[in-house]
Amino acid sequence: MLILLLTLALPAIILPVYGAARKSVSRDRLSAYIAIASLLLALAETPFELFFGPHGIWYYPTSLLSFDMISFFFSITIIIVSLMAAIGSISTMETDKNSSIYYSLILFTVIGMVLVSSTTDLLFLLVSWELMTVPTFVLVALKKRDRLSSEASMKYFLAAALSAALILFGLSIAYGLTGSTSFSSIIYAFEHSSRQQLPAFLLTASLLASGFAVKMALAPFHFWLPDALQGTFPQIGALLAAGSKKAGFAAALRIFVSLLASQQFIAFGLSWQLALGIVAAVTITWGNIAALTQKKVSRMLAYSSIAQAGYITIGLAVQGTPGAAIGIVGLLLHVLFHGVMKGSAFVSIANMDDDLGLLNGLYKRAPGTALGFTISLFALAGMPPLNGFWSKLFLFIAAVQAGMSWLAAVALINSAIALAYYSYLAKRVYFEQPADTGRVQQPEKTDVLLVLAFAAIFIIATGLFPAPVLNPILSFLGL
């Protein structure tokens, strides 16, 4: 894992130096190529880390990092989404004087996300989380003269500060109770705690869950996401919506899989599964209904992203029940598939207008973008034979097996609502006449089309043949 981190860290450090030494700012693509090469190398190294690297918990002091199947899936997703964002930014950033800083910050963000998905220690989780979050503050605020960008950055900063405070408060209580910040030590101490200690442990779990919920944009902690995604570059919107939120799920999965299955929760009749199920249902419903009322594509996709976070939460809610294993399968599949789907949809905005009314007749002006955008939308809706169908199917089955058929029903109804507004967007793209009939064709950025082509092939291929992605997860879980 050290090699993987160095592959990303060295270019991230060198790029700002290169940017400062560069005399001309006209059409510089070298920064983009360095960052993309680094990400491609990291993507190739990730399977070797899983199969040939050190397994289990390692590094001194112990209990800091563990690169297992969970880390692998989240790291692969994060690196793919970051590649999509970096490649889709080539033409946008080639004349920007901050391009080297831009790509350096993307690489630092990826390092933070990989560490968050691999850590097994609360204190190291907090440090990794800040390493992931601080560069994204700057990325969101990079359009310095744009009022929306400044507002988005400020809201994002406040939300991140709230999240860090909640996690730090929970961490301090956990350390006071157990004398350790290791996940395994805290869970072991909880398993052997007395009834008098239970309220303090529950307070810790509540604070951690709330801190994670802000990062994952679960209702009612989702307030920052639509403004942040509207105010920044669409490519950074992809990185935030499809990448950084996923890292929060990795951390939550590591803690709550063990916590919800512990005998203490079962013995004391605590039903956190029900609480998480309600959070998932509210998040899915809130996100979809709010998406219906939006006038900007970026905001509609942002609220859709909140709803998708609710679907992933179903995988957490079923832990400690008979649907736990299928829930993890659905969660990991949806993390990977949604990363590509949402990344593609956001990167598409770089080739079209953000205003909903200006989408009319997009296929005549930008046929490649229209096709890639529409495939992403229907995949997000979960339509077969696209890959979003499989991940949602596993999550629905897990909810039923967990005895939460009501949650599966809510999710299914919401899928119909989502299909309605995704279809509405597709209708505007293909069946509405543009208001300005003089705009017959517009230039499409080649880098954006490349990203959309990759995403379309991935979405269709893994939809028709999910086995290469599904089998490793089933093997990991012993199914």
CSV table of C-alpha atoms in Angstrom, one decimal:
chain,number,residue,atom,x,y,z
A,1,MET,CA,0.0,0.0,0.0
A,2,LEU,CA,3.0,2.2,0.6
A,3,ILE,CA,3.9,2.0,-3.1
A,4,LEU,CA,0.3,2.9,-4.0
A,5,LEU,CA,0.4,6.0,-1.8
A,6,LEU,CA,3.8,7.0,-3.1
A,7,THR,CA,2.6,6.7,-6.7
A,8,LEU,CA,0.0,9.3,-5.9
A,9,ALA,CA,1.9,11.5,-3.4
A,10,LEU,CA,5.1,12.2,-5.5
A,11,PRO,CA,3.3,13.8,-8.5
A,12,ALA,CA,1.0,15.6,-6.0
A,13,ILE,CA,4.0,17.2,-4.4
A,14,ILE,CA,5.9,17.9,-7.7
A,15,LEU,CA,3.0,19.4,-9.6
A,16,PRO,CA,2.8,22.7,-7.6
A,17,VAL,CA,6.6,23.1,-8.0
A,18,TYR,CA,6.2,22.6,-11.7
A,19,GLY,CA,3.3,25.1,-11.8
A,20,ALA,CA,5.4,27.7,-10.0
A,21,ALA,CA,8.3,27.2,-12.3
A,22,ARG,CA,6.2,27.3,-15.5
A,23,LYS,CA,6.6,30.6,-17.3
A,24,SER,CA,3.7,30.4,-19.8
A,25,VAL,CA,0.1,29.6,-18.9
A,26,SER,CA,-1.1,29.0,-22.5
A,27,ARG,CA,-2.4,25.5,-23.3
A,28,ASP,CA,-0.5,23.5,-20.7
A,29,ARG,CA,-1.6,19.9,-20.6
A,30,LEU,CA,1.5,18.4,-18.9
A,31,SER,CA,0.0,18.7,-15.4
A,32,ALA,CA,-3.1,16.8,-16.6
A,33,TYR,CA,-1.0,14.1,-18.2
A,34,ILE,CA,1.2,13.6,-15.1
A,35,ALA,CA,-1.9,13.3,-12.8
A,36,ILE,CA,-3.6,10.9,-15.2
A,37,ALA,CA,-0.5,8.8,-15.6
A,38,SER,CA,-0.2,8.6,-11.8
A,39,LEU,CA,-3.9,7.6,-11.4
A,40,LEU,CA,-3.6,5.0,-14.1
A,41,LEU,CA,-0.5,3.5,-12.4
A,42,ALA,CA,-2.3,3.5,-9.0
A,43,LEU,CA,-5.3,1.8,-10.6
A,44,ALA,CA,-3.0,-1.0,-12.0
A,45,GLU,CA,-1.3,-1.4,-8.7
A,46,THR,CA,-4.5,-1.8,-6.6
A,47,PRO,CA,-5.1,-5.5,-7.5
A,48,PHE,CA,-1.5,-6.3,-6.7
A,49,GLU,CA,-2.0,-4.7,-3.3
A,50,LEU,CA,-5.0,-6.9,-2.6
A,51,PHE,CA,-3.5,-10.2,-3.8
A,52,PHE,CA,0.2,-9.9,-3.2
A,53,GLY,CA,0.5,-7.1,-0.6
A,54,PRO,CA,0.5,-7.5,3.2
A,55,HIS,CA,-2.8,-8.7,4.5
A,56,GLY,CA,-4.6,-7.9,7.7
A,57,ILE,CA,-3.8,-5.0,10.0
A,58,TRP,CA,-0.3,-3.6,9.6
A,59,TYR,CA,2.0,-0.7,10.1
A,60,TYR,CA,3.4,0.6,13.4
A,61,PRO,CA,1.7,1.5,15.6
A,62,THR,CA,-0.6,-1.4,14.9
A,63,SER,CA,-4.3,-1.3,14.0
A,64,LEU,CA,-3.9,1.7,11.6
A,65,LEU,CA,-4.5,0.3,8.1
A,66,SER,CA,-5.9,-2.8,6.5
A,67,PHE,CA,-6.1,-3.3,2.8
A,68,ASP,CA,-8.8,-5.9,2.2
A,69,MET,CA,-11.7,-6.4,-0.2
A,70,ILE,CA,-13.5,-3.5,1.3
A,71,SER,CA,-10.5,-1.2,0.8
A,72,PHE,CA,-10.0,-2.7,-2.7
A,73,PHE,CA,-13.5,-1.9,-3.9
A,74,PHE,CA,-13.6,1.6,-2.5
A,75,SER,CA,-10.1,2.4,-3.7
A,76,ILE,CA,-10.9,1.1,-7.2
A,77,THR,CA,-14.0,3.2,-7.3
A,78,ILE,CA,-12.3,6.3,-6.0
A,79,ILE,CA,-9.4,6.1,-8.5
A,80,ILE,CA,-11.8,5.4,-11.4
A,81,VAL,CA,-13.9,8.4,-10.5
A,82,SER,CA,-10.8,10.6,-10.0
A,83,LEU,CA,-9.6,9.5,-13.4
A,84,MET,CA,-12.9,10.4,-15.0
A,85,ALA,CA,-12.7,13.9,-13.3
A,86,ALA,CA,-9.0,14.4,-14.3
A,87,ILE,CA,-9.5,13.3,-17.9
A,88,GLY,CA,-12.7,15.3,-18.3
A,89,SER,CA,-10.9,18.4,-17.0
A,90,ILE,CA,-8.1,18.5,-19.6
A,91,SER,CA,-9.7,21.0,-22.0
A,92,THR,CA,-11.3,23.0,-19.2
A,93,MET,CA,-8.1,23.5,-17.3
A,94,GLU,CA,-5.5,23.7,-20.0
A,95,THR,CA,-5.5,27.6,-20.1
A,96,ASP,CA,-6.1,28.0,-16.3
A,97,LYS,CA,-3.0,29.3,-14.4
A,98,ASN,CA,-4.0,27.1,-11.5
A,99,SER,CA,-4.1,23.8,-13.5
A,100,SER,CA,-1.1,22.2,-11.7
A,101,ILE,CA,-2.6,23.1,-8.3
A,102,TYR,CA,-5.9,21.7,-9.5
A,103,TYR,CA,-4.4,18.3,-10.4
A,104,SER,CA,-2.2,18.2,-7.3
A,105,LEU,CA,-5.3,18.7,-5.1
A,106,ILE,CA,-7.1,15.9,-6.9
A,107,LEU,CA,-4.3,13.5,-6.2
A,108,PHE,CA,-4.1,14.6,-2.5
A,109,THR,CA,-7.9,14.0,-2.3
A,110,VAL,CA,-7.5,10.5,-3.7
A,111,ILE,CA,-4.7,9.7,-1.1
A,112,GLY,CA,-7.1,10.9,1.7
A,113,MET,CA,-10.0,8.8,0.3
A,114,VAL,CA,-7.8,5.6,0.0
A,115,LEU,CA,-6.6,6.0,3.5
A,116,VAL,CA,-10.2,6.6,4.9
A,117,SER,CA,-11.4,3.4,3.1
A,118,SER,CA,-8.5,1.4,4.6
A,119,THR,CA,-8.1,2.7,8.1
A,120,THR,CA,-9.0,0.7,11.2
A,121,ASP,CA,-8.4,3.4,13.8
A,122,LEU,CA,-10.6,6.4,14.7
A,123,LEU,CA,-7.8,8.9,15.2
A,124,PHE,CA,-6.1,8.0,11.9
A,125,LEU,CA,-9.6,8.1,10.3
A,126,LEU,CA,-10.0,11.7,11.4
A,127,VAL,CA,-6.6,12.7,10.1
A,128,SER,CA,-7.2,10.9,6.7
A,129,TRP,CA,-10.6,12.5,6.5
A,130,GLU,CA,-9.1,15.9,6.8
A,131,LEU,CA,-6.5,15.0,4.2
A,132,MET,CA,-9.3,14.1,1.9
A,133,THR,CA,-11.5,17.1,2.8
A,134,VAL,CA,-9.2,20.1,2.9
A,135,PRO,CA,-8.0,19.9,-0.8
A,136,THR,CA,-11.7,19.7,-1.8
A,137,PHE,CA,-12.4,23.0,-0.1
A,138,VAL,CA,-9.9,24.6,-2.4
A,139,LEU,CA,-11.2,22.7,-5.4
A,140,VAL,CA,-14.7,23.9,-4.8
A,141,ALA,CA,-13.6,27.5,-4.3
A,142,LEU,CA,-11.2,27.5,-7.3
A,143,LYS,CA,-13.5,29.7,-9.4
A,144,LYS,CA,-12.6,32.7,-7.1
A,145,ARG,CA,-14.7,35.3,-8.9
A,146,ASP,CA,-17.8,33.2,-8.9
A,147,ARG,CA,-20.3,34.0,-6.1
A,148,LEU,CA,-21.8,30.5,-6.2
A,149,SER,CA,-18.4,28.9,-5.9
A,150,SER,CA,-17.5,31.0,-2.8
A,151,GLU,CA,-20.9,30.3,-1.2
A,152,ALA,CA,-20.5,26.6,-2.0
A,153,SER,CA,-17.0,26.4,-0.5
A,154,MET,CA,-18.2,28.2,2.7
A,155,LYS,CA,-21.1,25.8,3.2
A,156,TYR,CA,-19.0,22.8,2.4
A,157,PHE,CA,-16.4,24.0,4.9
A,158,LEU,CA,-19.0,24.5,7.7
A,159,ALA,CA,-20.5,21.0,7.0
A,160,ALA,CA,-17.0,19.4,7.1
A,161,ALA,CA,-16.2,21.3,10.4
A,162,LEU,CA,-19.4,20.0,11.9
A,163,SER,CA,-18.6,16.5,10.8
A,164,ALA,CA,-15.1,16.6,12.2
A,165,ALA,CA,-16.4,18.0,15.5
A,166,LEU,CA,-18.9,15.2,15.9
A,167,ILE,CA,-16.4,12.5,15.1
A,168,LEU,CA,-13.8,14.1,17.4
A,169,PHE,CA,-16.3,14.2,20.3
A,170,GLY,CA,-17.2,10.6,19.7
A,171,LEU,CA,-13.6,9.6,19.5
A,172,SER,CA,-12.7,11.3,22.8
A,173,ILE,CA,-15.6,9.5,24.6
A,174,ALA,CA,-14.5,6.2,23.0
A,175,TYR,CA,-10.9,6.7,24.1
A,176,GLY,CA,-12.1,7.6,27.7
A,177,LEU,CA,-14.1,4.4,27.9
A,178,THR,CA,-11.6,2.0,26.3
A,179,GLY,CA,-8.1,3.7,26.4
A,180,SER,CA,-7.8,2.9,22.7
A,181,THR,CA,-8.9,4.4,19.3
A,182,SER,CA,-8.7,1.2,17.4
A,183,PHE,CA,-12.0,0.0,15.9
A,184,SER,CA,-11.5,-3.6,17.1
A,185,SER,CA,-10.6,-2.5,20.7
A,186,ILE,CA,-13.6,-0.3,20.9
A,187,ILE,CA,-15.9,-3.0,19.7
A,188,TYR,CA,-14.4,-5.5,22.0
A,189,ALA,CA,-14.8,-3.2,25.0
A,190,PHE,CA,-18.4,-2.6,23.9
A,191,GLU,CA,-19.0,-6.3,23.8
A,192,HIS,CA,-17.8,-6.7,27.4
A,193,SER,CA,-19.3,-3.5,28.8
A,194,SER,CA,-21.7,-3.3,31.7
A,195,ARG,CA,-25.2,-2.0,31.5
A,196,GLN,CA,-24.0,1.2,33.3
A,197,GLN,CA,-21.5,1.9,30.5
A,198,LEU,CA,-24.1,1.4,27.7
A,199,PRO,CA,-25.4,5.0,27.5
A,200,ALA,CA,-21.8,6.3,27.0
A,201,PHE,CA,-21.2,3.7,24.2
A,202,LEU,CA,-24.5,4.6,22.6
A,203,LEU,CA,-23.6,8.3,22.7
A,204,THR,CA,-20.3,7.5,21.1
A,205,ALA,CA,-22.1,5.5,18.3
A,206,SER,CA,-24.6,8.3,17.8
A,207,LEU,CA,-21.9,10.9,17.5
A,208,LEU,CA,-19.9,8.8,15.0
A,209,ALA,CA,-23.0,8.0,13.0
A,210,SER,CA,-23.9,11.7,12.8
A,211,GLY,CA,-20.4,12.7,11.8
A,212,PHE,CA,-20.4,10.0,9.1
A,213,ALA,CA,-23.9,11.1,8.0
A,214,VAL,CA,-22.7,14.6,7.2
A,215,LYS,CA,-19.9,13.2,5.0
A,216,MET,CA,-22.3,10.8,3.3
A,217,ALA,CA,-25.0,13.5,2.9
A,218,LEU,CA,-27.7,11.5,4.5
A,219,ALA,CA,-30.9,13.3,5.6
A,220,PRO,CA,-31.1,15.5,7.6
A,221,PHE,CA,-27.3,16.2,7.2
A,222,HIS,CA,-27.4,16.6,3.4
A,223,PHE,CA,-27.9,20.4,3.3
A,224,TRP,CA,-24.4,21.3,2.0
A,225,LEU,CA,-24.3,19.0,-1.0
A,226,PRO,CA,-26.6,20.6,-3.6
A,227,ASP,CA,-25.0,24.1,-3.2
A,228,ALA,CA,-21.5,22.6,-3.2
A,229,LEU,CA,-22.1,20.6,-6.4
A,230,GLN,CA,-23.8,23.5,-8.2
A,231,GLY,CA,-21.0,26.0,-7.3
A,232,THR,CA,-18.0,24.1,-8.5
A,233,PHE,CA,-16.7,22.6,-11.8
A,234,PRO,CA,-18.8,19.7,-13.0
A,235,GLN,CA,-15.7,17.5,-12.9
A,236,ILE,CA,-15.2,18.3,-9.2
A,237,GLY,CA,-18.9,17.7,-8.7
A,238,ALA,CA,-18.3,14.2,-10.0
A,239,LEU,CA,-15.4,13.8,-7.6
A,240,LEU,CA,-17.5,14.9,-4.6
A,241,ALA,CA,-20.7,13.1,-5.4
A,242,ALA,CA,-19.3,9.9,-6.7
A,243,GLY,CA,-16.0,9.7,-4.8
A,244,SER,CA,-15.6,11.4,-1.5
A,245,LYS,CA,-19.0,10.5,-0.2
A,246,LYS,CA,-18.1,6.8,-0.8
A,247,ALA,CA,-15.2,7.0,1.5
A,248,GLY,CA,-17.6,7.8,4.4
A,249,PHE,CA,-19.5,4.6,3.6
A,250,ALA,CA,-16.2,2.6,3.8
A,251,ALA,CA,-15.5,3.9,7.3
A,252,ALA,CA,-19.1,3.3,8.4
A,253,LEU,CA,-19.1,-0.2,7.0
A,254,ARG,CA,-16.0,-1.2,9.0
A,255,ILE,CA,-17.5,0.0,12.3
A,256,PHE,CA,-21.2,-0.8,11.9
A,257,VAL,CA,-20.8,-4.4,10.5
A,258,SER,CA,-19.3,-5.5,13.8
A,259,LEU,CA,-21.2,-3.1,16.0
A,260,LEU,CA,-24.7,-4.0,14.8
A,261,ALA,CA,-23.9,-7.7,15.0
A,262,SER,CA,-22.6,-7.5,18.6
A,263,GLN,CA,-24.4,-9.4,21.3
A,264,GLN,CA,-24.8,-6.2,23.3
A,265,PHE,CA,-27.1,-4.7,20.7
A,266,ILE,CA,-29.0,-7.9,20.5
A,267,ALA,CA,-29.2,-8.5,24.3
A,268,PHE,CA,-30.4,-5.0,25.1
A,269,GLY,CA,-33.0,-5.1,22.3
A,270,LEU,CA,-31.5,-2.1,20.6
A,271,SER,CA,-32.8,-1.8,17.0
A,272,TRP,CA,-30.3,0.3,15.2
A,273,GLN,CA,-31.2,-1.6,12.1
A,274,LEU,CA,-34.7,0.1,12.3
A,275,ALA,CA,-33.1,3.5,12.9
A,276,LEU,CA,-30.8,3.1,9.9
A,277,GLY,CA,-33.6,1.8,7.8
A,278,ILE,CA,-35.7,4.9,8.6
A,279,VAL,CA,-32.7,7.1,7.8
A,280,ALA,CA,-32.3,5.3,4.5
A,281,ALA,CA,-36.0,5.6,3.6
A,282,VAL,CA,-36.1,9.3,4.5
A,283,THR,CA,-32.9,10.0,2.6
A,284,ILE,CA,-34.1,8.2,-0.6
A,285,THR,CA,-37.5,9.9,-0.5
A,286,TRP,CA,-36.2,13.4,0.4
A,287,GLY,CA,-33.6,13.2,-2.4
A,288,ASN,CA,-36.0,12.1,-5.1
A,289,ILE,CA,-38.8,14.5,-4.3
A,290,ALA,CA,-36.4,17.4,-4.0
A,291,ALA,CA,-34.8,16.4,-7.4
A,292,LEU,CA,-38.3,16.7,-9.0
A,293,THR,CA,-38.4,20.4,-8.3
A,294,GLN,CA,-35.0,21.5,-9.5
A,295,LYS,CA,-34.3,23.8,-12.5
A,296,LYS,CA,-30.6,23.1,-12.8
A,297,VAL,CA,-29.2,19.8,-14.0
A,298,SER,CA,-26.4,19.9,-11.4
A,299,ARG,CA,-28.8,20.4,-8.5
A,300,MET,CA,-31.1,17.7,-9.8
A,301,LEU,CA,-28.1,15.3,-9.9
A,302,ALA,CA,-27.0,16.5,-6.5
A,303,TYR,CA,-30.4,15.6,-4.9
A,304,SER,CA,-30.4,12.3,-6.9
A,305,SER,CA,-27.0,11.7,-5.3
A,306,ILE,CA,-28.5,12.1,-1.9
A,307,ALA,CA,-31.2,9.6,-2.8
A,308,GLN,CA,-28.5,7.1,-4.0
A,309,ALA,CA,-26.7,7.5,-0.7
A,310,GLY,CA,-30.0,6.3,0.9
A,311,TYR,CA,-29.9,3.2,-1.3
A,312,ILE,CA,-26.4,2.4,-0.2
A,313,THR,CA,-27.4,2.9,3.5
A,314,ILE,CA,-29.8,-0.1,3.1
A,315,GLY,CA,-26.6,-2.2,3.0
A,316,LEU,CA,-25.6,-0.8,6.4
A,317,ALA,CA,-29.1,-1.1,7.9
A,318,VAL,CA,-29.3,-4.9,7.3
A,319,GLN,CA,-26.1,-5.7,9.2
A,320,GLY,CA,-26.7,-8.0,12.1
A,321,THR,CA,-29.7,-9.6,10.3
A,322,PRO,CA,-30.0,-12.6,7.9
A,323,GLY,CA,-29.7,-10.1,5.0
A,324,ALA,CA,-26.2,-8.9,6.1
A,325,ALA,CA,-24.1,-10.7,3.5
A,326,ILE,CA,-26.4,-9.8,0.6
A,327,GLY,CA,-26.5,-6.3,1.9
A,328,ILE,CA,-22.7,-6.0,1.7
A,329,VAL,CA,-22.8,-7.4,-1.9
A,330,GLY,CA,-25.4,-4.8,-2.9
A,331,LEU,CA,-23.5,-2.0,-1.1
A,332,LEU,CA,-20.1,-2.7,-2.7
A,333,LEU,CA,-21.7,-3.2,-6.1
A,334,HIS,CA,-23.7,0.1,-5.8
A,335,VAL,CA,-20.6,2.0,-4.6
A,336,LEU,CA,-18.7,1.0,-7.8
A,337,PHE,CA,-21.6,1.2,-10.2
A,338,HIS,CA,-22.9,4.5,-8.9
A,339,GLY,CA,-19.4,6.0,-8.9
A,340,VAL,CA,-19.2,5.5,-12.7
A,341,MET,CA,-22.8,6.4,-13.4
A,342,LYS,CA,-22.8,9.6,-11.3
A,343,GLY,CA,-19.3,10.6,-12.5
A,344,SER,CA,-20.4,10.3,-16.1
A,345,ALA,CA,-23.6,12.3,-15.5
A,346,PHE,CA,-21.7,15.2,-13.8
A,347,VAL,CA,-18.9,15.2,-16.4
A,348,SER,CA,-21.5,15.5,-19.1
A,349,ILE,CA,-22.5,19.0,-17.8
A,350,ALA,CA,-19.0,20.2,-19.0
A,351,ASN,CA,-20.4,19.8,-22.6
A,352,MET,CA,-23.8,21.3,-22.2
A,353,ASP,CA,-25.8,24.0,-20.4
A,354,ASP,CA,-26.7,23.5,-16.7
A,355,ASP,CA,-30.1,25.1,-17.1
A,356,LEU,CA,-32.8,22.5,-17.5
A,357,GLY,CA,-34.6,24.6,-20.2
A,358,LEU,CA,-31.5,24.6,-22.4
A,359,LEU,CA,-31.4,20.8,-22.6
A,360,ASN,CA,-34.1,20.7,-25.2
A,361,GLY,CA,-32.9,19.1,-28.4
A,362,LEU,CA,-29.4,18.5,-27.0
A,363,TYR,CA,-29.0,15.4,-29.3
A,364,LYS,CA,-29.0,17.7,-32.4
A,365,ARG,CA,-26.3,20.0,-31.0
A,366,ALA,CA,-24.1,17.5,-29.1
A,367,PRO,CA,-25.1,13.9,-30.0
A,368,GLY,CA,-22.2,12.2,-28.2
A,369,THR,CA,-22.9,14.0,-25.0
A,370,ALA,CA,-26.6,13.4,-25.2
A,371,LEU,CA,-26.1,9.7,-25.6
A,372,GLY,CA,-23.6,9.3,-22.8
A,373,PHE,CA,-25.7,11.5,-20.5
A,374,THR,CA,-28.9,9.5,-21.2
A,375,ILE,CA,-27.2,6.1,-20.6
A,376,SER,CA,-26.0,7.4,-17.2
A,377,LEU,CA,-29.5,8.6,-16.3
A,378,PHE,CA,-31.2,5.3,-17.1
A,379,ALA,CA,-28.4,3.4,-15.2
A,380,LEU,CA,-29.0,5.6,-12.2
A,381,ALA,CA,-32.7,4.8,-12.4
A,382,GLY,CA,-31.8,1.1,-12.2
A,383,MET,CA,-33.2,0.1,-15.6
A,384,PRO,CA,-32.1,-3.3,-16.9
A,385,PRO,CA,-29.9,-4.3,-18.6
A,386,LEU,CA,-27.7,-1.5,-17.3
A,387,ASN,CA,-25.6,-2.1,-14.2
A,388,GLY,CA,-27.6,0.0,-11.7
A,389,PHE,CA,-30.3,-2.7,-11.9
A,390,TRP,CA,-28.1,-5.4,-10.3
A,391,SER,CA,-26.9,-3.4,-7.3
A,392,LYS,CA,-30.4,-2.1,-6.5
A,393,LEU,CA,-31.7,-5.7,-6.8
A,394,PHE,CA,-29.3,-7.0,-4.2
A,395,LEU,CA,-30.1,-4.2,-1.9
A,396,PHE,CA,-33.8,-4.8,-2.2
A,397,ILE,CA,-33.3,-8.6,-1.6
A,398,ALA,CA,-31.2,-7.8,1.5
A,399,ALA,CA,-33.9,-5.6,2.9
A,400,VAL,CA,-36.5,-8.3,2.4
A,401,GLN,CA,-34.3,-11.0,4.0
A,402,ALA,CA,-33.7,-8.7,6.9
A,403,GLY,CA,-37.4,-8.5,7.6
A,404,MET,CA,-37.6,-4.9,6.4
A,405,SER,CA,-39.9,-5.4,3.4
A,406,TRP,CA,-41.4,-2.0,4.1
A,407,LEU,CA,-37.9,-0.5,3.3
A,408,ALA,CA,-37.7,-2.5,0.0
A,409,ALA,CA,-41.2,-1.2,-0.9
A,410,VAL,CA,-40.2,2.4,-0.1
A,411,ALA,CA,-37.0,2.0,-2.2
A,412,LEU,CA,-39.0,0.4,-5.1
A,413,ILE,CA,-41.6,3.2,-5.1
A,414,ASN,CA,-38.8,5.8,-5.1
A,415,SER,CA,-37.1,4.0,-8.0
A,416,ALA,CA,-40.3,4.7,-10.0
A,417,ILE,CA,-40.2,8.4,-8.9
A,418,ALA,CA,-36.5,8.6,-10.0
A,419,LEU,CA,-37.3,7.0,-13.3
A,420,ALA,CA,-39.9,9.7,-13.9
A,421,TYR,CA,-37.5,12.6,-13.6
A,422,TYR,CA,-34.6,10.8,-15.3
A,423,SER,CA,-37.0,10.1,-18.2
A,424,TYR,CA,-38.1,13.7,-18.1
A,425,LEU,CA,-34.5,14.8,-18.7
A,426,ALA,CA,-34.1,12.2,-21.5
A,427,LYS,CA,-37.3,13.5,-23.1
A,428,ARG,CA,-36.0,17.1,-23.1
A,429,VAL,CA,-32.7,15.8,-24.7
A,430,TYR,CA,-34.3,13.8,-27.5
A,431,PHE,CA,-37.9,14.9,-28.0
A,432,GLU,CA,-38.1,18.6,-27.3
A,433,GLN,CA,-37.3,21.3,-29.8
A,434,PRO,CA,-34.6,23.8,-28.7
A,435,ALA,CA,-35.8,27.4,-28.1
A,436,ASP,CA,-32.9,28.7,-30.1
A,437,THR,CA,-33.3,26.9,-33.4
A,438,GLY,CA,-30.2,28.7,-34.8
A,439,ARG,CA,-27.9,26.6,-32.5
A,440,VAL,CA,-27.8,23.5,-34.7
A,441,GLN,CA,-24.5,22.1,-33.5
A,442,GLN,CA,-22.0,22.9,-30.7
A,443,PRO,CA,-18.4,21.7,-30.3
A,444,GLU,CA,-18.1,18.8,-28.0
A,445,LYS,CA,-14.9,18.5,-25.9
A,446,THR,CA,-13.0,15.4,-26.9
A,447,ASP,CA,-11.8,14.6,-23.3
A,448,VAL,CA,-15.4,14.7,-22.0
A,449,LEU,CA,-16.6,12.4,-24.8
A,450,LEU,CA,-13.8,10.0,-23.9
A,451,VAL,CA,-15.0,9.8,-20.3
A,452,LEU,CA,-18.6,9.3,-21.4
A,453,ALA,CA,-17.6,6.6,-23.9
A,454,PHE,CA,-15.7,4.7,-21.1
A,455,ALA,CA,-18.7,5.1,-18.7
A,456,ALA,CA,-21.2,3.9,-21.3
A,457,ILE,CA,-19.1,0.8,-22.1
A,458,PHE,CA,-18.6,0.0,-18.4
A,459,ILE,CA,-22.3,0.5,-17.6
A,460,ILE,CA,-23.5,-1.7,-20.4
A,461,ALA,CA,-20.8,-4.4,-20.1
A,462,THR,CA,-21.2,-4.8,-16.3
A,463,GLY,CA,-25.0,-4.7,-16.7
A,464,LEU,CA,-25.0,-7.5,-19.3
A,465,PHE,CA,-22.1,-9.5,-17.6
A,466,PRO,CA,-21.9,-8.6,-13.9
A,467,ALA,CA,-20.1,-11.8,-13.0
A,468,PRO,CA,-16.5,-10.4,-13.2
A,469,VAL,CA,-17.4,-7.8,-10.6
A,470,LEU,CA,-19.8,-9.9,-8.6
A,471,ASN,CA,-17.8,-13.1,-8.2
A,472,PRO,CA,-14.9,-11.6,-6.2
A,473,ILE,CA,-17.3,-10.1,-3.7
A,474,LEU,CA,-19.2,-13.4,-3.3
A,475,SER,CA,-15.8,-15.2,-2.9
A,476,PHE,CA,-14.7,-12.7,-0.2
A,477,LEU,CA,-17.9,-13.2,1.7
A,478,GLY,CA,-17.8,-17.0,1.3
A,479,LEU,CA,-21.1,-17.2,-0.6
